PDB file of C-alpha atoms in Angstrom:
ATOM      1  CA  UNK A 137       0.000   0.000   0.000  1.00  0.00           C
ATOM      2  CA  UNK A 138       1.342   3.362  -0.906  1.00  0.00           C
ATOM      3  CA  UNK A 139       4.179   1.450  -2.800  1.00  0.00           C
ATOM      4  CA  UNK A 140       4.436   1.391  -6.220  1.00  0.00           C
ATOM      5  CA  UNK A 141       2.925  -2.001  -7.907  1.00  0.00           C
ATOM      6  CA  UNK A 142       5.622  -2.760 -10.246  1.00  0.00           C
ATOM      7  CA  UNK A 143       8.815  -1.755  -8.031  1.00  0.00           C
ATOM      8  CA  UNK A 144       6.953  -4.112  -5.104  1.00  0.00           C
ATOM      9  CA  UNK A 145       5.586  -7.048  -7.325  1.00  0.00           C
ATOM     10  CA  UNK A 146       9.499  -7.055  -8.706  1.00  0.00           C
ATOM     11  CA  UNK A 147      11.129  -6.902  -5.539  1.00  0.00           C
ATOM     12  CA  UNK A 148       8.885  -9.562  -3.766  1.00  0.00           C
ATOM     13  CA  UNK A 149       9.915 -11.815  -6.966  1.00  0.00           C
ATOM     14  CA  UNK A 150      13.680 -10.965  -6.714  1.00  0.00           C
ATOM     15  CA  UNK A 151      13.235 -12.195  -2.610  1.00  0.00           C
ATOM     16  CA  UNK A 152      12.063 -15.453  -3.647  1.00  0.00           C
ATOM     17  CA  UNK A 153      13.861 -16.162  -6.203  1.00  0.00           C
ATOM     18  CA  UNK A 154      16.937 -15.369  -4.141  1.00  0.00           C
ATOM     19  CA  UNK A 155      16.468 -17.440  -1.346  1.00  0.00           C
ATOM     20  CA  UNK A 156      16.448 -20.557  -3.308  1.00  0.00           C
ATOM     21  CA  UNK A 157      12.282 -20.661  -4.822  1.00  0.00           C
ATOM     22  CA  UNK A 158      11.709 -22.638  -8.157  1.00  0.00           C
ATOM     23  CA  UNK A 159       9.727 -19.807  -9.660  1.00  0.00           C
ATOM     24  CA  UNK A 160       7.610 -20.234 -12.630  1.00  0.00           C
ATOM     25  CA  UNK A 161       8.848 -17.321 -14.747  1.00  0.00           C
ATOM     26  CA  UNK A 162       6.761 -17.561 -17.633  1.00  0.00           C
ATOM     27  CA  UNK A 163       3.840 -17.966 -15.677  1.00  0.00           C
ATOM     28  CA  UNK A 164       4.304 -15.381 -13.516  1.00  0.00           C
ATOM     29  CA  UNK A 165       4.874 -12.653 -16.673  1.00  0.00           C
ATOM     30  CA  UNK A 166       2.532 -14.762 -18.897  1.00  0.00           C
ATOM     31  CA  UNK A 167       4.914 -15.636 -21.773  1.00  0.00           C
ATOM     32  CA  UNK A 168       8.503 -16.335 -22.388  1.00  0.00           C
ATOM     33  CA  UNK A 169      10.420 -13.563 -20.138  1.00  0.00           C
ATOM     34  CA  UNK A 170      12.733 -11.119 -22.634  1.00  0.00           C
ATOM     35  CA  UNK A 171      14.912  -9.678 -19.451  1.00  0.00           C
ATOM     36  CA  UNK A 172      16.656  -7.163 -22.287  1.00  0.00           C
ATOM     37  CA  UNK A 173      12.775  -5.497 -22.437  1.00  0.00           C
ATOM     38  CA  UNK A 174      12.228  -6.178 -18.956  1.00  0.00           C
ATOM     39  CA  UNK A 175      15.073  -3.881 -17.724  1.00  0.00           C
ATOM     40  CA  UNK A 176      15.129  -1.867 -20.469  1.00  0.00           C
ATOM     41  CA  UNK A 177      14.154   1.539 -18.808  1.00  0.00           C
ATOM     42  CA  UNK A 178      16.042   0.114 -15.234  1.00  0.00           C
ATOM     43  CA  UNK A 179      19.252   1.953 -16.572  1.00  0.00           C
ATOM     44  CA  UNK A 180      20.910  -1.402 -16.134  1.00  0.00           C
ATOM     45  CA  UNK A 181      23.538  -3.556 -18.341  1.00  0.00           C
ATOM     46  CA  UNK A 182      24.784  -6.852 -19.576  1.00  0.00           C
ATOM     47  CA  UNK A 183      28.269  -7.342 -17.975  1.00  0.00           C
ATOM     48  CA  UNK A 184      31.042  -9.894 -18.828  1.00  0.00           C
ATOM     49  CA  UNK A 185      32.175 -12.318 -15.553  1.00  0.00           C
ATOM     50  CA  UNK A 186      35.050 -13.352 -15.723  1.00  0.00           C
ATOM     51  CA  UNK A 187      35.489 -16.825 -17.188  1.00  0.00           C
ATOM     52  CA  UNK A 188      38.206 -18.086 -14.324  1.00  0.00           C
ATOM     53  CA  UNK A 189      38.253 -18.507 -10.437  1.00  0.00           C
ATOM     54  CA  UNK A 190      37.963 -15.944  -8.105  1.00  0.00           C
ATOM     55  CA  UNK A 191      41.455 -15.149  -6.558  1.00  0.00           C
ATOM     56  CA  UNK A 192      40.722 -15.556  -2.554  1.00  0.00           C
ATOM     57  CA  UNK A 193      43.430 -15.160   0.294  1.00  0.00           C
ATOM     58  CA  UNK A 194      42.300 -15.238   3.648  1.00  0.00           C
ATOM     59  CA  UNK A 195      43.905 -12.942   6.540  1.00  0.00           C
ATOM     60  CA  UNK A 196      42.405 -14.294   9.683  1.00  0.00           C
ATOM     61  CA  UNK A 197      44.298 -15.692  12.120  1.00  0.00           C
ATOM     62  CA  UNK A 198      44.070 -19.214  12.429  1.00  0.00           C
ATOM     63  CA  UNK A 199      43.601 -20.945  16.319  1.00  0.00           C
ATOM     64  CA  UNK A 200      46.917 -23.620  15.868  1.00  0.00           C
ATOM     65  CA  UNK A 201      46.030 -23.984  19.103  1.00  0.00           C
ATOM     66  CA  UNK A 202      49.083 -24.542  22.439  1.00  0.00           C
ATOM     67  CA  UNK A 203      50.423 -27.619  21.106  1.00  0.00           C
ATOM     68  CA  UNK A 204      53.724 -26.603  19.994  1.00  0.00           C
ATOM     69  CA  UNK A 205      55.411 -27.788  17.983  1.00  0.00           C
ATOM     70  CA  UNK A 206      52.256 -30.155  17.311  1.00  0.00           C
ATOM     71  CA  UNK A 207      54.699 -33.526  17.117  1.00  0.00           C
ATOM     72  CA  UNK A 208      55.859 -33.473  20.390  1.00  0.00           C
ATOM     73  CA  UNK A 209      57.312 -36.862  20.672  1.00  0.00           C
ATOM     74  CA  UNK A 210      59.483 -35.724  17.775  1.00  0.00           C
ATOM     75  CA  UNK A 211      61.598 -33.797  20.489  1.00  0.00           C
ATOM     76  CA  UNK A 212      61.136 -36.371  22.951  1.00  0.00           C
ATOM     77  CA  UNK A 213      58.335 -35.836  24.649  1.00  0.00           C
ATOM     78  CA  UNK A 214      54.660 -36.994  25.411  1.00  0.00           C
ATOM     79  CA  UNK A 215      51.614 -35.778  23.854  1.00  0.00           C
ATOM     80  CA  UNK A 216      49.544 -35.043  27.195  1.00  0.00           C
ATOM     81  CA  UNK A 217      46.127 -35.047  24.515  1.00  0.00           C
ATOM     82  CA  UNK A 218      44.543 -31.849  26.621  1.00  0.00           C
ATOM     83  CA  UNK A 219      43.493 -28.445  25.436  1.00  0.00           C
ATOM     84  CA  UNK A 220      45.760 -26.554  27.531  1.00  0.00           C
ATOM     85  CA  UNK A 221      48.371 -28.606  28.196  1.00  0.00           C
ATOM     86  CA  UNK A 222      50.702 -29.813  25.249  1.00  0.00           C
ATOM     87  CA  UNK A 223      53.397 -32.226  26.983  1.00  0.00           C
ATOM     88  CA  UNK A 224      53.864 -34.572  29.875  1.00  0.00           C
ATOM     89  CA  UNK A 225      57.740 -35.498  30.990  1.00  0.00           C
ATOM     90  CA  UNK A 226      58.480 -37.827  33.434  1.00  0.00           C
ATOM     91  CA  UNK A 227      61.597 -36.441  35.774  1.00  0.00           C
ATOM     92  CA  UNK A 228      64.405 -39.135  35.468  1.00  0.00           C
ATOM     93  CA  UNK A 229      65.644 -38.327  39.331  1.00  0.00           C
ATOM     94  CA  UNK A 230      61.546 -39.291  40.675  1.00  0.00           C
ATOM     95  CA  UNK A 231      58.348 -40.978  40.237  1.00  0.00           C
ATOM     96  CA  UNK A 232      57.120 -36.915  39.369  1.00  0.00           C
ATOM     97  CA  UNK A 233      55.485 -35.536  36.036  1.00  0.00           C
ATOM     98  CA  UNK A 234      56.144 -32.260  34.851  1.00  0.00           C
ATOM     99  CA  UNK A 235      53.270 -31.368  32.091  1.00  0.00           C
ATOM    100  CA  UNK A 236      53.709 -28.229  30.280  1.00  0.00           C
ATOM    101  CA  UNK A 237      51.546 -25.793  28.266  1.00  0.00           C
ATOM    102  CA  UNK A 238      50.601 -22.596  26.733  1.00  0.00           C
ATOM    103  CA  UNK A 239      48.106 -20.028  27.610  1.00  0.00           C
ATOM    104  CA  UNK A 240      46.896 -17.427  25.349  1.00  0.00           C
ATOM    105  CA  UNK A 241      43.951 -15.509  25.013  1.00  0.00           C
ATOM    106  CA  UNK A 242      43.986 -15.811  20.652  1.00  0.00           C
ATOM    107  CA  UNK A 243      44.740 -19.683  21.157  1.00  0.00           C
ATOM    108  CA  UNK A 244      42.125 -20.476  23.408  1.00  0.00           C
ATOM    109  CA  UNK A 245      39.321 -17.151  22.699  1.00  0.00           C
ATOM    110  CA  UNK A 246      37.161 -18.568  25.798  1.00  0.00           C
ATOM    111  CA  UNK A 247      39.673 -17.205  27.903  1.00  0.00           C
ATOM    112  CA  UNK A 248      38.482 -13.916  26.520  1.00  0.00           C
ATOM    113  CA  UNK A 249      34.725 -14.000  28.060  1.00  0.00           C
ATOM    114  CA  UNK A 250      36.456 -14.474  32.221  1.00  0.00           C
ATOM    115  CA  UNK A 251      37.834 -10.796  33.358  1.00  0.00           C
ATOM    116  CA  UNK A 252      38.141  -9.644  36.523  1.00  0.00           C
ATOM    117  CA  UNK A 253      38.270  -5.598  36.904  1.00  0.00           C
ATOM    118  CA  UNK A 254      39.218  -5.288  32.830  1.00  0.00           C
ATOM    119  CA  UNK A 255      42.372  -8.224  33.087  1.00  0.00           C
ATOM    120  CA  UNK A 256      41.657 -11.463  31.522  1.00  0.00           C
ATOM    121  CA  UNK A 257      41.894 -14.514  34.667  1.00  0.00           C
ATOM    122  CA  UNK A 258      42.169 -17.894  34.195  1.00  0.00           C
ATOM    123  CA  UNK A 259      38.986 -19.701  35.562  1.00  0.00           C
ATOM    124  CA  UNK A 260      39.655 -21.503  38.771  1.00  0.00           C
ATOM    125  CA  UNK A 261      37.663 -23.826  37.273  1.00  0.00           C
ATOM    126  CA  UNK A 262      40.418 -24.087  34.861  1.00  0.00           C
ATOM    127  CA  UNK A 263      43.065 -24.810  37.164  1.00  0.00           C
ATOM    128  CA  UNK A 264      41.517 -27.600  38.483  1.00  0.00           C
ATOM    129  CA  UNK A 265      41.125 -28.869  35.665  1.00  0.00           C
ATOM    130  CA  UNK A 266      44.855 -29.066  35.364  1.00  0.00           C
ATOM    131  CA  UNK A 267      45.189 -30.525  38.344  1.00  0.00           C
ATOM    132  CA  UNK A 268      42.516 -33.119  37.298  1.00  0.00           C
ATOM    133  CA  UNK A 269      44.475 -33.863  34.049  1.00  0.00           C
ATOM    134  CA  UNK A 270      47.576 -34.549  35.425  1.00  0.00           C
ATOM    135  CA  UNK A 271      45.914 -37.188  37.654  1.00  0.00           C
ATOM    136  CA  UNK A 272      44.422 -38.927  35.343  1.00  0.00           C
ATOM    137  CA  UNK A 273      48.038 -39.177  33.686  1.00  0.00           C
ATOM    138  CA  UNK A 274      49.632 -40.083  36.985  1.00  0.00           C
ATOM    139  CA  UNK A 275      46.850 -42.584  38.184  1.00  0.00           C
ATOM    140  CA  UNK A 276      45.647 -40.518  40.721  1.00  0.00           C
ATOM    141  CA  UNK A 277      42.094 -39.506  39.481  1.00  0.00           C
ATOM    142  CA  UNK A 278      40.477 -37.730  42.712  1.00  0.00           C
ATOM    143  CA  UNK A 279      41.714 -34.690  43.379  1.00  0.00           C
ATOM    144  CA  UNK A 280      41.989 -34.669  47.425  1.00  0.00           C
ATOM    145  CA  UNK A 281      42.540 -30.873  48.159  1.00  0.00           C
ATOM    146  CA  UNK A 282      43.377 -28.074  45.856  1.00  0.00           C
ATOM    147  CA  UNK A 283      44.305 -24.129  47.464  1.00  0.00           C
ATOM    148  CA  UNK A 284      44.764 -21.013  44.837  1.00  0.00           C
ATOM    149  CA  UNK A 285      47.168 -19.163  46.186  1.00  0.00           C
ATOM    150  CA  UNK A 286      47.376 -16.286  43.364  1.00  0.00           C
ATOM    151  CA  UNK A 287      45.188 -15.908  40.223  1.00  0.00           C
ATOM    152  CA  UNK A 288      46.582 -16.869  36.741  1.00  0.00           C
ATOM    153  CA  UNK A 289      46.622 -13.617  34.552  1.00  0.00           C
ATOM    154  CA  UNK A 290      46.938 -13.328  30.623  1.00  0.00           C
ATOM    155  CA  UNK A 291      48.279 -10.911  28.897  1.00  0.00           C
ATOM    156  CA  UNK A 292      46.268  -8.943  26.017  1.00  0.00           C
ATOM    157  CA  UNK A 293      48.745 -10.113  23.354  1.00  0.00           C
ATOM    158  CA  UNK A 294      51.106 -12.668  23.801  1.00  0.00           C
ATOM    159  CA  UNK A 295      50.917 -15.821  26.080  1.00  0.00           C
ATOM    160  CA  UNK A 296      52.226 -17.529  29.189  1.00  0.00           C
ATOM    161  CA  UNK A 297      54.110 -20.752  29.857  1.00  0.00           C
ATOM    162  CA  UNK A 298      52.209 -23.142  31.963  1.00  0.00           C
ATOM    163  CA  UNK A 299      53.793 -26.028  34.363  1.00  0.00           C
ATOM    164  CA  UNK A 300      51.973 -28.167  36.620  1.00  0.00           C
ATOM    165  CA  UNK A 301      54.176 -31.070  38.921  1.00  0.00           C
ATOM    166  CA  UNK A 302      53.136 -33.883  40.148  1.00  0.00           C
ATOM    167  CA  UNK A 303      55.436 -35.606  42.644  1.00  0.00           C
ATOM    168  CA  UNK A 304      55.694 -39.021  43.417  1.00  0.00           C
ATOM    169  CA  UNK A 305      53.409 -40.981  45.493  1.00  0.00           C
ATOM    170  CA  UNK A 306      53.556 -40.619  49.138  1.00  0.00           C
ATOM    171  CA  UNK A 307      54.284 -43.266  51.647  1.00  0.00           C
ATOM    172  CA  UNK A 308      51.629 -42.902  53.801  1.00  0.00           C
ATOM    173  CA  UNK A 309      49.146 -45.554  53.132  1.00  0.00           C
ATOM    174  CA  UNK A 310      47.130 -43.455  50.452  1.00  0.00           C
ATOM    175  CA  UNK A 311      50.040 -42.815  48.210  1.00  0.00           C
ATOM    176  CA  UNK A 312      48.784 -38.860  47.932  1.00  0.00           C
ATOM    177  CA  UNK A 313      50.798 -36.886  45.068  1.00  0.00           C
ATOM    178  CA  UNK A 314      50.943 -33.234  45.754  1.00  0.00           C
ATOM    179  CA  UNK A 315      50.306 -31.497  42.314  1.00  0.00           C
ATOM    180  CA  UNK A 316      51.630 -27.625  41.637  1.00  0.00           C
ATOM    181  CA  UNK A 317      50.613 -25.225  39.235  1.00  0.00           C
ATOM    182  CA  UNK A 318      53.278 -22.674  37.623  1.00  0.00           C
ATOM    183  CA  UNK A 319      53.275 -19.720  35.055  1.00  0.00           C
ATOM    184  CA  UNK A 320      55.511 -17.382  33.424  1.00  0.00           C
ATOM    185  CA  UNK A 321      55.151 -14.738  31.074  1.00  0.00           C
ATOM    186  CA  UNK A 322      56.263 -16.641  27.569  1.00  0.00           C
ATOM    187  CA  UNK A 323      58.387 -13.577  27.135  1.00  0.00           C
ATOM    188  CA  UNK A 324      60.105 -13.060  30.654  1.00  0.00           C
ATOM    189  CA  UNK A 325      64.395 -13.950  30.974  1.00  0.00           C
ATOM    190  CA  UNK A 326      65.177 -17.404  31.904  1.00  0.00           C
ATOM    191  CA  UNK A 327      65.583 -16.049  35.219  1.00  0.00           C
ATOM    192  CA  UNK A 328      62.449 -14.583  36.120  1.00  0.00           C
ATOM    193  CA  UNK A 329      61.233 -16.591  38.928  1.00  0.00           C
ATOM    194  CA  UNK A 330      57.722 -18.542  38.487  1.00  0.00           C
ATOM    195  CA  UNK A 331      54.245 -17.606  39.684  1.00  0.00           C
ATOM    196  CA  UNK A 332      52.794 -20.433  42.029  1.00  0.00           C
ATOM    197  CA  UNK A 333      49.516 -20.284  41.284  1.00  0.00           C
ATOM    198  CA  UNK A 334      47.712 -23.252  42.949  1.00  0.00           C
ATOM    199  CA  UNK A 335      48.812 -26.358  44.917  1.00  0.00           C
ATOM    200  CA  UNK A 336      47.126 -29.451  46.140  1.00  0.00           C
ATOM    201  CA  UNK A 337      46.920 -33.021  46.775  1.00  0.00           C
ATOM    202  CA  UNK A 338      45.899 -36.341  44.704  1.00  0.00           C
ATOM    203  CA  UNK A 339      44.645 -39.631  45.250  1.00  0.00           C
ATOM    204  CA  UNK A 340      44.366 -42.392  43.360  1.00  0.00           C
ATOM    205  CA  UNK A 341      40.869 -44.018  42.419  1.00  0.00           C
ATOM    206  CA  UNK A 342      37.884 -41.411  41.430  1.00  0.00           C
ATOM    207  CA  UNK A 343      35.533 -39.759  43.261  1.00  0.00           C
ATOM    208  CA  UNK A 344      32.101 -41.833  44.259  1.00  0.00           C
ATOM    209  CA  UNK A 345      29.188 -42.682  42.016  1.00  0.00           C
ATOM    210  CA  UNK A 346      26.601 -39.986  42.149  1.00  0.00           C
ATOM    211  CA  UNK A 347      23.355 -41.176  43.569  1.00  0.00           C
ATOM    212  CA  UNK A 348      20.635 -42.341  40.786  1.00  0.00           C
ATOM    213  CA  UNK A 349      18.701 -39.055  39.377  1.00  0.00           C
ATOM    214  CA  UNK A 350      15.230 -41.362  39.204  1.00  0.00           C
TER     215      UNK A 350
END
């Protein structure tokens, strides 16, 4: 209403047709179409496409995600198979694990969504589920106690290096492993000292079955 018949009847045609409707063209204009009459007066023209492949590049940055270098047993190490941490290596002088990672807000963008007055925090959630890993690795799968000590901060740009111990199992009847989280700025000296972030206990087994839901 208040639209002009031919501009709206066209239009409504061009929606369809765009979003994928079979349209009956000659029924709809009543005979075979001529589209050089039909746009005619529509100050439009015939144009030449070109006859090859669009050239595309793309520009975004692509997630490689922390595992790096991605063949980690290549430089003697072992895939630790988690999101956030890349390597596990046993220590030759104990029954301890050292697992090792990389944090970065453009490797892992959920990172992004958890600040805490404008800085981007690790999830304590997070950290226990480092903790959790390396039990599962070490064959201690119930984390017994777990204490953050200082929150794990990321950069803007850039990343951090992650470590989390495990040492060997206690002698006390429940063979306990105390686990450690550590970070460092990916760009600090070799002699910056590292950030304890967390540090807890594990035990091996897993937790109790959850009663039935029914």
């Amino acid at each position: 209403r208040g639209r002009d018949e031919v501009r709206s009847l066209t239009a409504a045609v061009s929606d369809l047709h765009r979003h994928g409707v079979d349209l009956d063209w000659e029924a709809l204009c009543g005979m075979s179409v001529d589209w050089d009459t039909f746009f005619a007066e529509s100050g439009t023209s015939r144009v030449d496409l070109p006859t090859y492949a669009f050239q595309r590049q793309r520009f975004w940055l692509e997630d490689s995600g922390p595992q790096a270098p991605q063949d980690v047993e290549s430089v003697g190490l072992k895939a630790a198979d988690h999101p956030l941490l890349g390597a596990a290596i046993a220590l030759p002088d104990s029954y301890g694990v050292m697992f090792t990672g990389r944090l970065a807000a453009r490797a892992q963008a959920w990172l992004g969504d958890h600040r805490v007055m404008g800085r981007l925090v690790v999830p304590g959630a997070a950290v226990a589920e480092l903790a959790v890993r390396a039990g599962d690795e070490t064959g201690c799968g119930f984390l017994d106690e777990l204490t953050l000590e200082a929150p794990l901060v990321l950069p803007e740009d850039g990343g951090v290096q992650l470590r989390v111990l495990v040492g060997e199992a206690a002698d006390d009847g429940r063979g306990l492993r105390q686990v450690t989280v550590f970070s460092r700025s990916e760009d600090a000296p070799e002699d910056t000292p590292w950030t304890r972030h967390a540090t807890g206990s594990l035990a091996p087994g897993g937790a109790a079955p959850g009663e039935g839901l029914t």
